[in-house]
Short mmCIF file of C-alpha atoms in Angstrom, two decimals:
data_model
loop_
_atom_site.label_atom_id
_atom_site.label_comp_id
_atom_site.label_asym_id
_atom_site.label_seq_id
_atom_site.Cartn_x
_atom_site.Cartn_y
_atom_site.Cartn_z
CA MET A 129 -29.79 17.76 -3.21
CA LYS A 130 -32.25 15.73 -1.12
CA ARG A 131 -34.77 15.43 -3.96
CA LYS A 132 -32.00 14.30 -6.28
CA PHE A 133 -30.95 11.68 -3.77
CA ILE A 134 -34.47 10.31 -3.31
CA LYS A 135 -34.95 10.14 -7.07
CA TYR A 136 -31.61 8.36 -7.34
CA THR A 137 -32.40 5.77 -4.65
CA LEU A 138 -35.82 5.04 -6.15
CA LEU A 139 -34.13 4.39 -9.46
CA VAL A 140 -31.61 2.11 -7.77
CA ALA A 141 -34.47 0.27 -6.06
CA THR A 142 -36.20 -0.32 -9.39
CA LEU A 143 -32.98 -1.53 -10.99
CA ALA A 144 -32.27 -3.76 -8.01
CA LEU A 145 -35.62 -5.51 -8.34
CA VAL A 146 -35.10 -5.99 -12.07
CA VAL A 147 -31.62 -7.43 -11.50
CA ALA A 148 -32.87 -9.59 -8.64
CA GLY A 149 -35.61 -10.97 -10.85
CA GLY A 150 -32.99 -11.97 -13.42
CA ILE A 151 -30.96 -13.73 -10.73
CA PHE A 152 -34.00 -15.60 -9.44
CA ALA A 153 -34.56 -16.95 -12.93
CA THR A 154 -31.07 -18.47 -12.98
CA ARG A 155 -30.23 -19.23 -9.36
CA ASN A 156 -33.50 -18.99 -7.45
CA ASP A 157 -31.71 -16.96 -4.80
CA ALA A 158 -34.53 -15.29 -2.86
CA GLY A 159 -32.12 -14.22 -0.12
CA LEU A 160 -30.16 -12.04 -2.51
CA GLY A 161 -33.26 -10.22 -3.71
CA ARG A 162 -34.52 -9.71 -0.15
CA ASN A 163 -31.23 -8.21 1.02
CA MET A 164 -30.93 -5.99 -2.03
CA GLU A 165 -34.31 -4.49 -1.20
CA ILE A 166 -33.25 -4.01 2.43
CA MET A 167 -30.10 -2.21 1.29
CA VAL A 168 -32.04 0.19 -0.91
CA ASN A 169 -34.53 0.85 1.90
CA LEU A 170 -31.64 1.56 4.26
CA MET A 171 -30.16 4.12 1.87
CA ARG A 172 -33.59 5.77 1.41
CA ALA A 173 -34.19 5.90 5.20
CA ILE A 174 -30.80 7.51 5.85
CA ALA A 175 -31.36 9.99 3.01
CA THR A 176 -34.72 11.14 4.38
CA GLU A 177 -34.27 10.77 8.15
CA TYR A 178 -30.59 11.32 9.01
CA VAL A 179 -29.94 14.58 10.88
CA ASP A 180 -27.45 15.91 8.31
CA GLU A 181 -27.63 15.81 4.54
CA VAL A 182 -25.85 12.80 3.06
CA ASP A 183 -24.03 12.68 -0.28
CA ALA A 184 -25.52 9.94 -2.47
CA ASP A 185 -22.30 9.03 -4.26
CA GLU A 186 -20.33 8.83 -1.04
CA MET A 187 -22.96 6.59 0.55
CA MET A 188 -22.94 4.32 -2.48
CA ARG A 189 -19.17 4.05 -2.44
CA ASN A 190 -19.05 3.35 1.29
CA GLY A 191 -21.68 0.65 0.89
CA ALA A 192 -19.84 -0.95 -2.01
CA ASP A 193 -16.56 -0.82 -0.12
CA GLY A 194 -18.23 -2.51 2.84
CA ILE A 195 -19.62 -5.31 0.68
CA THR A 196 -16.32 -6.02 -1.07
CA SER A 197 -14.15 -5.68 2.06
CA LYS A 198 -15.08 -9.20 3.17
CA LEU A 199 -14.01 -10.70 -0.15
CA ASP A 200 -10.53 -10.69 -1.70
CA PRO A 201 -8.51 -7.48 -2.25
CA TYR A 202 -9.00 -7.64 -6.04
CA THR A 203 -12.81 -7.40 -6.01
CA SER A 204 -13.84 -3.76 -5.95
CA PHE A 205 -16.35 -1.12 -6.98
CA ILE A 206 -15.20 1.30 -9.69
CA PRO A 207 -17.31 4.48 -9.78
CA GLU A 208 -17.45 6.61 -12.90
CA GLU A 209 -14.84 9.08 -11.66
CA ASP A 210 -12.27 6.27 -11.22
CA MET A 211 -12.74 4.79 -14.69
CA PRO A 212 -9.99 6.91 -16.32
CA ASP A 213 -7.43 5.43 -13.89
CA PHE A 214 -8.77 1.92 -14.55
CA GLU A 215 -8.49 2.50 -18.30
CA THR A 216 -4.92 3.69 -17.90
CA MET A 217 -4.06 0.58 -15.90
CA THR A 218 -5.49 -1.81 -18.50
CA THR A 219 -4.53 0.00 -21.71
CA GLY A 220 -1.43 1.93 -20.68
CA ARG A 221 -2.86 5.01 -22.41
CA TYR A 222 -4.35 8.31 -21.26
CA GLY A 223 -4.77 11.88 -22.45
CA GLY A 224 -2.24 14.21 -20.88
CA ILE A 225 1.23 15.74 -21.01
CA GLY A 226 3.27 12.59 -20.26
CA ALA A 227 5.09 13.13 -16.96
CA LEU A 228 5.23 11.64 -13.50
CA ILE A 229 4.80 14.19 -10.71
CA ARG A 230 5.28 14.25 -6.97
CA LYS A 231 4.84 16.55 -3.99
CA LYS A 232 7.82 18.50 -2.65
CA GLY A 233 7.24 21.19 -0.06
CA ASP A 234 4.35 23.50 -0.95
CA PHE A 235 4.35 22.55 -4.62
CA VAL A 236 4.23 19.57 -6.94
CA ILE A 237 7.31 18.98 -9.09
CA ILE A 238 8.12 17.03 -12.25
CA ALA A 239 9.47 13.65 -11.11
CA GLU A 240 10.02 12.19 -14.58
CA PRO A 241 9.04 13.35 -18.06
CA TYR A 242 8.44 10.52 -20.52
CA LYS A 243 10.85 10.61 -23.44
CA GLY A 244 9.22 12.21 -26.49
CA SER A 245 6.10 13.27 -24.59
CA PRO A 246 4.53 16.77 -24.76
CA ALA A 247 6.13 17.56 -21.39
CA ASP A 248 9.52 16.51 -22.74
CA GLU A 249 9.07 18.44 -25.97
CA VAL A 250 8.46 21.75 -24.15
CA GLY A 251 11.56 21.18 -22.03
CA LEU A 252 10.19 20.12 -18.66
CA LYS A 253 12.89 18.50 -16.53
CA VAL A 254 13.13 16.53 -13.31
CA GLY A 255 12.79 18.97 -10.41
CA ASP A 256 10.89 21.70 -12.28
CA LYS A 257 8.20 23.18 -10.02
CA ILE A 258 4.56 23.50 -11.15
CA VAL A 259 3.68 27.00 -9.96
CA ALA A 260 0.32 27.51 -11.71
CA ILE A 261 -2.04 25.83 -14.17
CA ASN A 262 -4.18 27.98 -16.49
CA GLY A 263 -3.27 31.00 -14.38
CA GLU A 264 -4.37 29.48 -11.05
CA SER A 265 -1.75 29.10 -8.32
CA MET A 266 -0.92 25.51 -7.42
CA ARG A 267 0.66 26.29 -4.06
CA GLY A 268 -0.65 23.69 -1.62
CA ALA A 269 -2.24 21.52 -4.33
CA ASN A 270 -1.67 17.78 -4.04
CA VAL A 271 -0.61 15.31 -6.73
CA GLU A 272 -4.17 14.17 -7.41
CA ASP A 273 -5.37 17.76 -7.98
CA ILE A 274 -2.51 18.52 -10.37
CA SER A 275 -2.92 15.23 -12.23
CA LYS A 276 -6.61 15.88 -12.91
CA ARG A 277 -5.81 19.34 -14.27
CA LEU A 278 -2.99 18.11 -16.51
CA ARG A 279 -4.99 15.24 -17.98
CA GLY A 280 -7.62 15.87 -20.60
CA GLU A 281 -8.77 15.16 -24.12
CA PRO A 282 -5.98 14.84 -26.72
CA ASN A 283 -5.34 18.00 -28.80
CA THR A 284 -6.55 20.31 -26.03
CA THR A 285 -4.09 22.82 -24.54
CA VAL A 286 -3.13 23.46 -20.93
CA ARG A 287 -1.05 26.44 -19.73
CA VAL A 288 1.49 25.41 -17.08
CA THR A 289 3.64 27.95 -15.26
CA ILE A 290 6.95 26.40 -14.28
CA GLU A 291 9.78 27.48 -12.00
CA LYS A 292 12.86 25.94 -13.63
CA LEU A 293 15.23 23.96 -11.44
CA LEU A 294 18.41 25.12 -13.17
CA ASP A 295 18.06 28.88 -12.81
CA SER A 296 14.79 29.44 -10.87
CA ALA A 297 13.36 31.29 -13.88
CA THR A 298 9.56 31.32 -14.20
CA VAL A 299 8.24 30.35 -17.63
CA GLU A 300 4.79 29.62 -19.01
CA CYS A 301 4.47 26.55 -21.22
CA LYS A 302 1.52 25.94 -23.51
CA ILE A 303 1.33 22.16 -23.71
CA ARG A 304 -0.88 20.36 -26.20
CA ARG A 305 -2.14 17.15 -24.63
CA ARG A 306 -1.75 13.88 -26.52
CA ARG A 307 -2.80 10.30 -26.13
CA ILE A 308 0.06 9.08 -23.94
CA ALA A 309 1.05 5.45 -24.31
CA ILE A 310 3.03 4.21 -21.31
CA PRO A 311 5.56 1.73 -22.74
CA SER A 312 5.20 -1.84 -21.53
CA ILE A 313 8.72 -2.64 -22.73
CA THR A 314 10.96 -0.25 -20.84
CA TYR A 315 14.30 -1.51 -22.18
CA ALA A 316 15.65 -3.84 -24.86
CA GLY A 317 19.33 -4.35 -25.66
CA TYR A 318 22.26 -6.72 -25.51
CA VAL A 319 23.93 -7.47 -22.17
CA ALA A 320 26.58 -9.86 -23.54
CA ASP A 321 27.65 -11.32 -26.87
CA GLY A 322 24.48 -12.77 -28.40
CA VAL A 323 22.52 -12.40 -25.14
CA GLY A 324 19.51 -10.10 -25.50
CA TYR A 325 17.68 -8.52 -22.59
CA ILE A 326 14.09 -7.22 -22.45
CA ARG A 327 12.49 -5.62 -19.42
CA HIS A 328 8.71 -6.02 -19.54
CA ALA A 329 6.91 -3.72 -17.10
CA ASP A 330 3.19 -4.62 -17.41
CA PHE A 331 0.60 -6.45 -19.46
CA THR A 332 -1.49 -3.88 -21.28
CA ASP A 333 -3.44 -4.53 -24.48
CA LYS A 334 -0.52 -3.50 -26.71
CA CYS A 335 2.32 -5.28 -24.95
CA TYR A 336 2.44 -8.16 -27.47
CA ASP A 337 3.15 -5.69 -30.28
CA ASP A 338 5.78 -3.97 -28.13
CA MET A 339 7.46 -7.27 -27.22
CA ARG A 340 7.49 -8.47 -30.83
CA ALA A 341 8.96 -5.16 -32.00
CA ALA A 342 11.66 -5.36 -29.31
CA ILE A 343 12.68 -8.86 -30.42
CA LEU A 344 12.79 -7.86 -34.08
CA ARG A 345 14.96 -4.86 -33.21
CA LEU A 346 17.39 -7.08 -31.29
CA GLN A 347 17.58 -9.43 -34.26
CA SER A 348 18.31 -6.49 -36.55
CA GLU A 349 21.15 -5.31 -34.30
CA GLY A 350 22.99 -8.62 -33.97
CA GLU A 351 22.75 -12.40 -33.67
CA LEU A 352 20.22 -13.16 -30.95
CA LYS A 353 21.55 -16.43 -29.53
CA SER A 354 19.61 -16.31 -26.23
CA LEU A 355 17.21 -13.97 -24.45
CA ILE A 356 16.61 -12.74 -20.90
CA LEU A 357 13.03 -11.73 -20.09
CA ASP A 358 12.85 -9.57 -16.97
CA TYR A 359 9.50 -9.79 -15.15
CA ARG A 360 10.74 -8.53 -11.79
CA ASN A 361 8.28 -6.04 -10.29
CA ASN A 362 5.79 -6.70 -13.11
CA GLY A 363 2.41 -6.69 -11.35
CA GLY A 364 0.56 -8.28 -14.27
CA GLY A 365 -2.43 -7.03 -16.20
CA LEU A 366 -4.54 -8.54 -18.97
CA LEU A 367 -4.79 -12.32 -19.24
CA HIS A 368 -5.12 -12.35 -23.03
CA SER A 369 -1.94 -10.27 -23.33
CA ALA A 370 -0.01 -12.89 -21.36
CA ILE A 371 -1.23 -15.58 -23.77
CA LYS A 372 -0.21 -13.49 -26.78
CA VAL A 373 3.27 -12.89 -25.34
CA LEU A 374 3.71 -16.62 -24.75
CA SER A 375 2.85 -17.24 -28.40
CA LEU A 376 6.19 -15.62 -29.28
CA PHE A 377 8.06 -18.50 -27.63
CA VAL A 378 5.97 -21.70 -27.81
CA PRO A 379 4.28 -23.58 -30.69
CA LYS A 380 0.95 -22.31 -31.99
CA GLY A 381 -1.96 -24.07 -30.27
CA THR A 382 -0.09 -24.72 -27.00
CA MET A 383 -2.34 -24.75 -23.94
CA VAL A 384 -0.75 -22.19 -21.61
CA VAL A 385 -3.44 -21.48 -19.01
CA GLU A 386 -6.79 -22.86 -17.86
CA THR A 387 -9.44 -20.83 -16.01
CA ARG A 388 -11.97 -22.37 -13.62
CA GLY A 389 -14.63 -20.70 -11.50
CA ARG A 390 -18.00 -21.18 -9.80
CA GLY A 391 -19.93 -19.13 -12.33
CA MET A 392 -17.75 -19.66 -15.39
CA ALA A 393 -17.12 -22.60 -17.65
CA THR A 394 -13.67 -24.16 -17.52
CA ARG A 395 -11.64 -22.79 -20.44
CA GLN A 396 -8.33 -23.93 -21.82
CA LEU A 397 -6.58 -20.98 -23.44
CA ARG A 398 -4.07 -21.66 -26.20
CA THR A 399 -1.58 -19.61 -28.19
CA GLU A 400 -2.91 -18.42 -31.55
CA TYR A 401 0.20 -17.26 -33.44
CA GLU A 402 3.29 -18.88 -34.87
CA PRO A 403 6.26 -18.29 -32.53
CA LEU A 404 8.95 -15.76 -33.36
CA LEU A 405 11.57 -17.49 -31.17
CA PRO A 406 10.52 -21.17 -30.98
CA ASP A 407 13.90 -22.54 -29.81
CA THR A 408 16.00 -19.63 -28.56
CA PRO A 409 17.18 -20.36 -24.97
CA LEU A 410 15.29 -18.23 -22.44
CA ALA A 411 16.09 -17.02 -18.94
CA VAL A 412 13.13 -15.48 -17.11
CA LEU A 413 13.72 -13.24 -14.09
CA ILE A 414 11.10 -13.04 -11.33
CA ASN A 415 10.82 -11.77 -7.76
CA GLY A 416 8.25 -11.31 -5.02
CA ASN A 417 6.56 -8.52 -6.95
CA SER A 418 6.04 -10.56 -10.12
CA ALA A 419 2.31 -11.27 -10.13
CA SER A 420 -0.73 -12.34 -12.13
CA ALA A 421 -0.07 -12.25 -15.89
CA ALA A 422 3.70 -12.13 -15.24
CA GLU A 423 3.36 -15.37 -13.27
CA ILE A 424 1.35 -16.94 -16.08
CA VAL A 425 4.15 -16.26 -18.55
CA ALA A 426 6.93 -17.31 -16.17
CA GLY A 427 5.03 -20.35 -14.87
CA ALA A 428 4.05 -21.55 -18.35
CA ILE A 429 7.63 -21.26 -19.59
CA GLN A 430 8.74 -23.33 -16.61
CA ASP A 431 5.96 -25.93 -16.94
CA LEU A 432 6.68 -26.34 -20.65
CA ASP A 433 10.43 -26.62 -19.96
CA ARG A 434 10.86 -23.76 -22.40
CA GLY A 435 13.33 -21.79 -20.28
CA VAL A 436 14.95 -21.34 -16.88
CA LEU A 437 13.54 -19.11 -14.12
CA LEU A 438 15.94 -17.13 -11.90
CA GLY A 439 15.44 -14.84 -8.92
CA GLN A 440 13.01 -15.24 -6.03
CA ARG A 441 9.60 -16.84 -5.54
CA SER A 442 6.86 -14.83 -7.26
CA PHE A 443 3.94 -13.12 -5.52
CA GLY A 444 1.29 -15.82 -5.93
CA LYS A 445 -1.77 -14.22 -7.55
CA GLY A 446 -3.72 -16.93 -9.35
CA LEU A 447 -7.12 -15.22 -9.39
CA VAL A 448 -9.03 -14.13 -12.50
CA GLN A 449 -10.97 -10.84 -12.49
CA SER A 450 -13.77 -9.73 -14.78
CA THR A 451 -15.63 -6.42 -14.96
CA ALA A 452 -19.43 -6.15 -14.74
CA PRO A 453 -21.31 -2.96 -15.78
CA LEU A 454 -23.49 -1.53 -13.03
CA GLY A 455 -25.05 1.38 -14.90
CA TYR A 456 -24.22 5.10 -14.83
CA ASN A 457 -20.71 4.28 -16.13
CA ALA A 458 -19.83 2.41 -12.93
CA PHE A 459 -18.36 -1.08 -12.89
CA ALA A 460 -17.57 -3.88 -10.50
CA LYS A 461 -14.26 -5.70 -10.79
CA ILE A 462 -15.01 -9.21 -9.52
CA THR A 463 -12.86 -12.27 -8.95
CA VAL A 464 -14.62 -14.93 -11.01
CA GLY A 465 -12.16 -17.81 -10.98
CA LYS A 466 -8.64 -19.12 -10.67
CA TYR A 467 -6.10 -19.81 -13.35
CA TYR A 468 -4.05 -22.98 -13.71
CA ILE A 469 -0.81 -23.15 -15.68
CA PRO A 470 0.11 -26.09 -17.99
CA SER A 471 1.25 -28.52 -15.26
CA GLY A 472 -2.19 -28.15 -13.66
CA ARG A 473 -1.04 -26.17 -10.64
CA CYS A 474 -2.65 -23.00 -9.33
CA ILE A 475 -0.08 -20.59 -7.96
CA GLN A 476 -2.48 -18.63 -5.72
CA ALA A 477 -0.66 -18.11 -2.41
CA LEU A 478 -3.53 -16.98 -0.17
CA ASN A 479 -7.04 -18.26 0.45
CA TYR A 480 -9.70 -15.55 0.91
CA SER A 481 -12.73 -17.84 1.25
CA LYS A 482 -13.30 -17.03 4.94
CA GLU A 483 -14.74 -13.49 4.97
CA GLY A 484 -11.74 -11.98 3.23
CA ARG A 485 -9.21 -13.27 5.76
CA ALA A 486 -5.99 -14.20 4.02
CA GLU A 487 -4.77 -17.69 4.91
CA SER A 488 -1.62 -19.27 3.50
CA VAL A 489 -1.79 -22.73 2.02
CA ALA A 490 -0.84 -25.28 4.69
CA ASP A 491 2.32 -27.29 4.01
CA SER A 492 0.29 -30.49 4.08
CA LEU A 493 -1.89 -29.20 1.23
CA ILE A 494 0.93 -28.22 -1.14
CA GLY A 495 0.55 -30.34 -4.28
CA GLU A 496 3.20 -31.85 -6.53
CA PHE A 497 2.96 -31.50 -10.32
CA LYS A 498 5.08 -32.39 -13.32
CA THR A 499 6.47 -30.28 -16.14
CA SER A 500 6.42 -31.46 -19.76
CA ARG A 501 9.69 -33.34 -19.21
CA GLY A 502 8.70 -34.70 -15.82
CA ARG A 503 10.41 -32.24 -13.49
CA LYS A 504 8.67 -31.74 -10.14
CA VAL A 505 7.04 -28.36 -9.48
CA TYR A 506 4.65 -27.31 -6.71
CA ASP A 507 1.59 -25.17 -6.09
CA GLY A 508 0.52 -23.26 -3.00
CA GLY A 509 2.44 -20.02 -3.27
CA GLY A 510 3.67 -18.41 -6.43
CA VAL A 511 6.24 -19.74 -8.88
CA MET A 512 9.51 -20.99 -7.45
CA PRO A 513 12.51 -20.20 -9.68
CA ASP A 514 14.77 -22.98 -10.93
CA LYS A 515 17.77 -21.02 -9.68
CA VAL A 516 17.27 -18.90 -6.57
CA VAL A 517 19.28 -15.67 -6.39
CA PRO A 518 18.92 -14.05 -2.94
CA THR A 519 17.13 -10.72 -2.68
CA LYS A 520 19.35 -7.67 -2.40
CA TYR A 521 17.91 -5.35 0.25
CA ILE A 522 18.72 -1.69 0.66
CA SER A 523 19.80 -0.65 4.15
CA ASN A 524 17.47 1.33 6.37
CA PHE A 525 20.01 4.14 6.43
CA ALA A 526 20.14 4.47 2.63
CA ALA A 527 16.35 4.21 2.48
CA THR A 528 16.06 7.04 5.04
CA LEU A 529 18.27 9.29 2.91
CA TYR A 530 16.09 8.57 -0.10
CA LEU A 531 12.76 9.09 1.69
CA MET A 532 13.94 12.36 3.20
CA GLY A 533 14.71 13.63 -0.30
CA ILE A 534 18.41 14.12 0.41
CA ILE A 535 19.51 12.04 -2.57
CA GLU A 536 17.16 14.06 -4.79
CA ASP A 537 18.45 17.33 -3.33
CA TYR A 538 21.99 16.25 -4.17
CA GLY A 539 20.84 15.33 -7.68
CA ASP A 540 19.40 18.85 -8.05
CA ASP A 541 22.74 20.39 -7.03
CA TYR A 542 24.71 18.04 -9.28
CA ILE A 543 22.63 18.79 -12.37
CA ARG A 544 22.92 22.55 -11.80
CA LYS A 545 26.72 22.20 -11.91
CA HIS A 546 26.97 19.58 -14.67
CA ASN A 547 23.95 20.22 -16.87
CA ALA A 548 26.10 20.71 -19.99
CA ASP A 549 28.07 17.50 -19.43
CA LYS A 550 27.77 14.45 -21.67
CA ILE A 551 27.68 11.09 -19.92
CA ASP A 552 27.94 7.42 -20.89
CA VAL A 553 24.81 6.06 -19.23
CA ARG A 554 26.17 2.50 -19.07
CA THR A 555 29.28 3.44 -17.09
CA PHE A 556 28.35 6.67 -15.31
CA SER A 557 29.06 7.01 -11.61
CA ILE A 558 29.85 9.91 -9.33
CA ASN A 559 33.50 10.15 -8.26
CA ASP A 560 35.11 10.42 -4.83
CA ASN A 561 34.96 14.22 -4.81
CA ASP A 562 31.26 14.10 -5.66
CA TYR A 563 30.61 11.69 -2.81
CA ALA A 564 32.55 13.92 -0.44
CA ASP A 565 30.15 16.73 -1.40
CA PHE A 566 27.22 14.44 -0.66
CA VAL A 567 28.67 13.49 2.73
CA LYS A 568 28.99 17.18 3.57
CA MET A 569 25.31 17.71 2.68
CA VAL A 570 24.21 14.79 4.87
CA MET A 571 26.33 15.91 7.82
CA GLU A 572 24.48 19.24 7.77
CA ARG A 573 21.09 17.54 8.00
CA ASP A 574 19.28 16.04 10.98
CA ILE A 575 18.76 12.36 10.09
CA PRO A 576 16.13 10.62 12.29
CA TYR A 577 17.79 7.22 11.97
CA LYS A 578 18.72 4.53 14.45
CA SER A 579 20.28 1.22 13.53
CA GLU A 580 18.56 -2.03 14.48
CA SER A 581 21.36 -2.76 16.94
CA ARG A 582 20.92 0.68 18.56
CA ILE A 583 17.17 0.11 18.90
CA ALA A 584 17.79 -3.34 20.41
CA LEU A 585 20.28 -1.89 22.88
CA GLU A 586 17.81 0.78 24.01
CA ARG A 587 15.11 -1.84 24.51
CA LEU A 588 17.48 -3.96 26.58
CA ARG A 589 18.40 -0.94 28.71
CA LYS A 590 14.72 -0.18 29.37
CA ALA A 591 13.98 -3.82 30.24
CA LEU A 592 16.92 -3.98 32.68
CA ALA A 593 15.93 -0.65 34.22
CA SER A 594 12.37 -1.86 34.79
CA GLU A 595 13.81 -4.91 36.55
CA ARG A 596 16.25 -2.70 38.52
CA ASN A 597 19.14 -4.75 37.18
CA THR A 598 22.35 -2.69 37.19
CA SER A 599 24.85 -5.52 36.91
CA LEU A 600 25.25 -5.17 33.15
CA GLU A 601 25.77 -1.40 32.94
CA GLU A 602 29.49 -1.66 32.10
CA SER A 603 28.80 -4.27 29.43
CA LEU A 604 26.10 -2.10 27.90
CA GLU A 605 28.42 0.92 27.85
CA ALA A 606 31.06 -1.16 26.07
CA ILE A 607 28.50 -2.26 23.45
CA ASP A 608 27.37 1.36 23.05
CA ARG A 609 30.95 2.52 22.41
CA GLY A 610 31.44 -0.32 19.92
CA LEU A 611 28.39 0.51 17.83
CA LYS A 612 29.35 2.32 14.64
CA ASP A 613 26.01 3.70 13.54
CA ASP A 614 26.60 7.44 13.52
CA LYS A 615 26.03 9.33 10.26
CA LEU A 616 29.67 9.37 9.20
CA SER A 617 30.27 5.66 9.76
CA ASN A 618 26.99 4.75 8.04
CA LEU A 619 27.94 6.88 5.04
CA GLU A 620 31.06 4.74 4.71
CA THR A 621 29.47 1.38 5.55
CA PHE A 622 26.66 1.81 3.02
CA ARG A 623 28.66 3.86 0.53
CA LYS A 624 28.19 1.47 -2.41
CA GLU A 625 24.39 1.33 -2.28
CA ILE A 626 24.10 5.06 -1.57
CA ILE A 627 26.20 5.80 -4.65
CA GLU A 628 23.95 3.49 -6.70
CA SER A 629 20.91 5.49 -5.58
CA ILE A 630 22.63 8.78 -6.42
CA ASN A 631 23.66 7.47 -9.84
CA THR A 632 20.08 6.43 -10.56
CA ASN A 633 18.77 9.88 -9.68
CA ILE A 634 21.34 11.64 -11.85
CA VAL A 635 21.12 9.33 -14.88
CA LEU A 636 17.32 9.74 -14.93
CA ARG A 637 17.85 13.46 -15.52
CA TYR A 638 20.17 12.86 -18.48
CA ALA A 639 18.72 9.77 -20.12
CA TYR A 640 15.19 9.05 -18.83
CA ALA A 641 14.08 5.69 -17.37
CA GLU A 642 15.74 3.77 -20.20
CA GLY A 643 19.10 5.21 -19.22
CA VAL A 644 18.59 4.21 -15.59
CA ILE A 645 18.05 0.60 -16.63
CA ALA A 646 21.11 0.65 -18.89
CA ASN A 647 23.20 2.04 -16.02
CA SER A 648 22.07 -0.71 -13.64
CA LEU A 649 22.63 -3.73 -15.90
CA SER A 650 26.30 -4.46 -15.24
CA GLY A 651 25.85 -4.49 -11.47
CA ASP A 652 22.66 -6.59 -11.45
CA GLU A 653 23.49 -9.95 -9.84
CA VAL A 654 20.41 -11.72 -11.22
CA ILE A 655 21.17 -10.61 -14.79
CA ASN A 656 24.80 -11.68 -14.39
CA GLU A 657 23.64 -15.10 -13.18
CA ALA A 658 21.31 -15.35 -16.19
CA VAL A 659 24.11 -14.45 -18.62
CA ALA A 660 26.38 -17.07 -17.04
CA LEU A 661 23.67 -19.72 -17.32
CA LEU A 662 22.82 -18.94 -20.94
CA SER A 663 26.54 -19.15 -21.72
CA ASN A 664 26.62 -22.70 -20.32
CA PRO A 665 24.43 -24.88 -22.61
CA ALA A 666 25.09 -28.04 -20.61
CA GLU A 667 23.82 -26.50 -17.36
CA TYR A 668 20.86 -24.95 -19.14
CA LYS A 669 19.93 -28.35 -20.57
CA ARG A 670 20.37 -30.08 -17.19
CA ILE A 671 18.00 -27.67 -15.47
CA THR A 672 15.29 -27.82 -18.16
CA THR A 673 15.39 -31.62 -18.44
CA SER A 674 16.00 -32.99 -14.96
CA GLN A 675 16.10 -30.46 -12.11
CA ASP A 676 13.12 -30.32 -9.74
CA THR A 677 12.22 -26.99 -8.11
CA ALA A 678 12.31 -26.51 -4.36
CA ARG A 679 9.03 -27.32 -2.61
CA LYS A 680 8.91 -24.06 -0.62
#
C-alpha cells in the first residue's frame, strides 16, 4: 500500500510540474506552480512519515474538497467512483433496474418503480422489501450499498430476493438490467379546453426531444390554444439543452443567453431550429427551487415578452460550470463564468468572490433592465414572476406524520385492502371512513410534535421562571388551556393537507409518478391561476406589453 502511494504521489508530482509549465506559458503564474509543488511534497511527507498508513484516494479527495470549499458550492472534484452519478445527472440515463429505493427499518424497500422499467416488468411494487441480492442478505445495508449492487452494465442479470408487501411472500426475481432513461418530461396533458400542460423536471441531453414529442402529442389529441410550462422544482442541467428547448418557442437565431467569464470569451448563444409553437400563448410556472437552465428558459421567455411567468421568485443560479479532465478518469467541475439573459441581466443571487462566503446583492446594486417591449425587469436575485402566487407551505404537523412514515404505513394498509380496486387518478381521494382509520392509526402512535405556539409558551414560562415572575401564571394557564395542538385537534385542523399527502402516496402505488401529477392538477392554485390568465387574452396582452415586474 505504501509503495503504491509513493509511486502515485511521484506521478502526481510529475504531472503537476507539466501542468504548471503549461500555465506559466499562458499566465506566467509562478505562485501556482510553487504551491502545486508544495502540495505534492506535503502528500509525500504524510505518506512516508505519518504514524498510521494513509489512503491515497482519501487524502486526494480531502485535499480537493479543501481547495474547492473556499470557492462556490458548484465547483467540485469528481473522482472516478463518482462519475456514474455525474453521468446520470447530466444524461438522465444509467444501467440498472429502474426503481427508486429508500431505507425502512433494517432493510431497503422499493420507493417507486419507474413505469415500464425492468423492476416494473417483474412486478416490484412500492413497499416491497429487498431481502437479498445475488444470495447475500441485505439486512442492515444502506441505500448506497443497494444502489451499487442493483446498477450495472445493460443486459447483465441481478438476482433480487423480495418480501412482497401484499402477502409477505418471499420471491426471487431475476432482473435483466437495461439502460434506464429517467424522463425529463414527467407529465403532458390538457388541464382545460385548449390549455395544454407540460411538467419539465430537468435539463438532460435528451430533454429537447422529449419536450418536442410532448407538444406534438398534445397537438394530436386536441387543439392546443395555449400552453403551461411547469418549471417548479426544476434544478436545471445542461445549458445547451435550455437553448434547444427555447428554440421551440422563439424565432430561429434569437439570442437567448450570453456567457461571460475571466478565462472564457464572451459568447452569445442563439436558437438553431425553427420554432414549433412560435405564437402560442405561454404561461411559465416557477418557484424558489427553479434554478440554472430552468431560469434561463423562464427568464428568456420573460425578457422576450414571449409569455407570462407565475409563481414565486426563482432560486438565482446564474453561474456556468465546465468540466476539466484531471487524469485517471477524475474530473473537476469548475465555475467558469456567468450567464446573462436577453435583457442583459444576470440573475445570480449570491456573490461567492470572498473565500466562498455567500453574500446577497445589496439593494443599492440591483440593476434595472428592459424587456423587448420595454417592460422593467431587475437583476440581483433570480427571476421575479409577472404574477406572484404565494407559496403553499405544509404544516409542521403534517410534515412530522410524513417523516415518521405514518402516511406511508397507512398507504401500505390501504393497498393491502384495496389492491384489486380500479381508481380514477384525476379524482381519487380517500373518504371519511378511510380518514377515520388513519386517525385511529395516528392516535396509537407517539408523535414528537409541538406547535410553534406551544414552544413559544414554554419559552415564555422558562424566561418568567428565571426572573422569578409569578404574576402571569393564571394568564399562562388560560393560554395553555386555549391551545388546540393535541393530536386529535391537529388531525382536524390540518385534515385537508394530510389527506392530500395520503392521496399522493396511494395514487403512486396505482399509477406511478404520472398519476400523482394528474391527481394534483385540479387543486394546484398556480395552475388554476395560469389557466385563468390564458383564458383572458386581454390580461395576457397587458402583462406582456406593459407590466413591469416587482423590484424585489
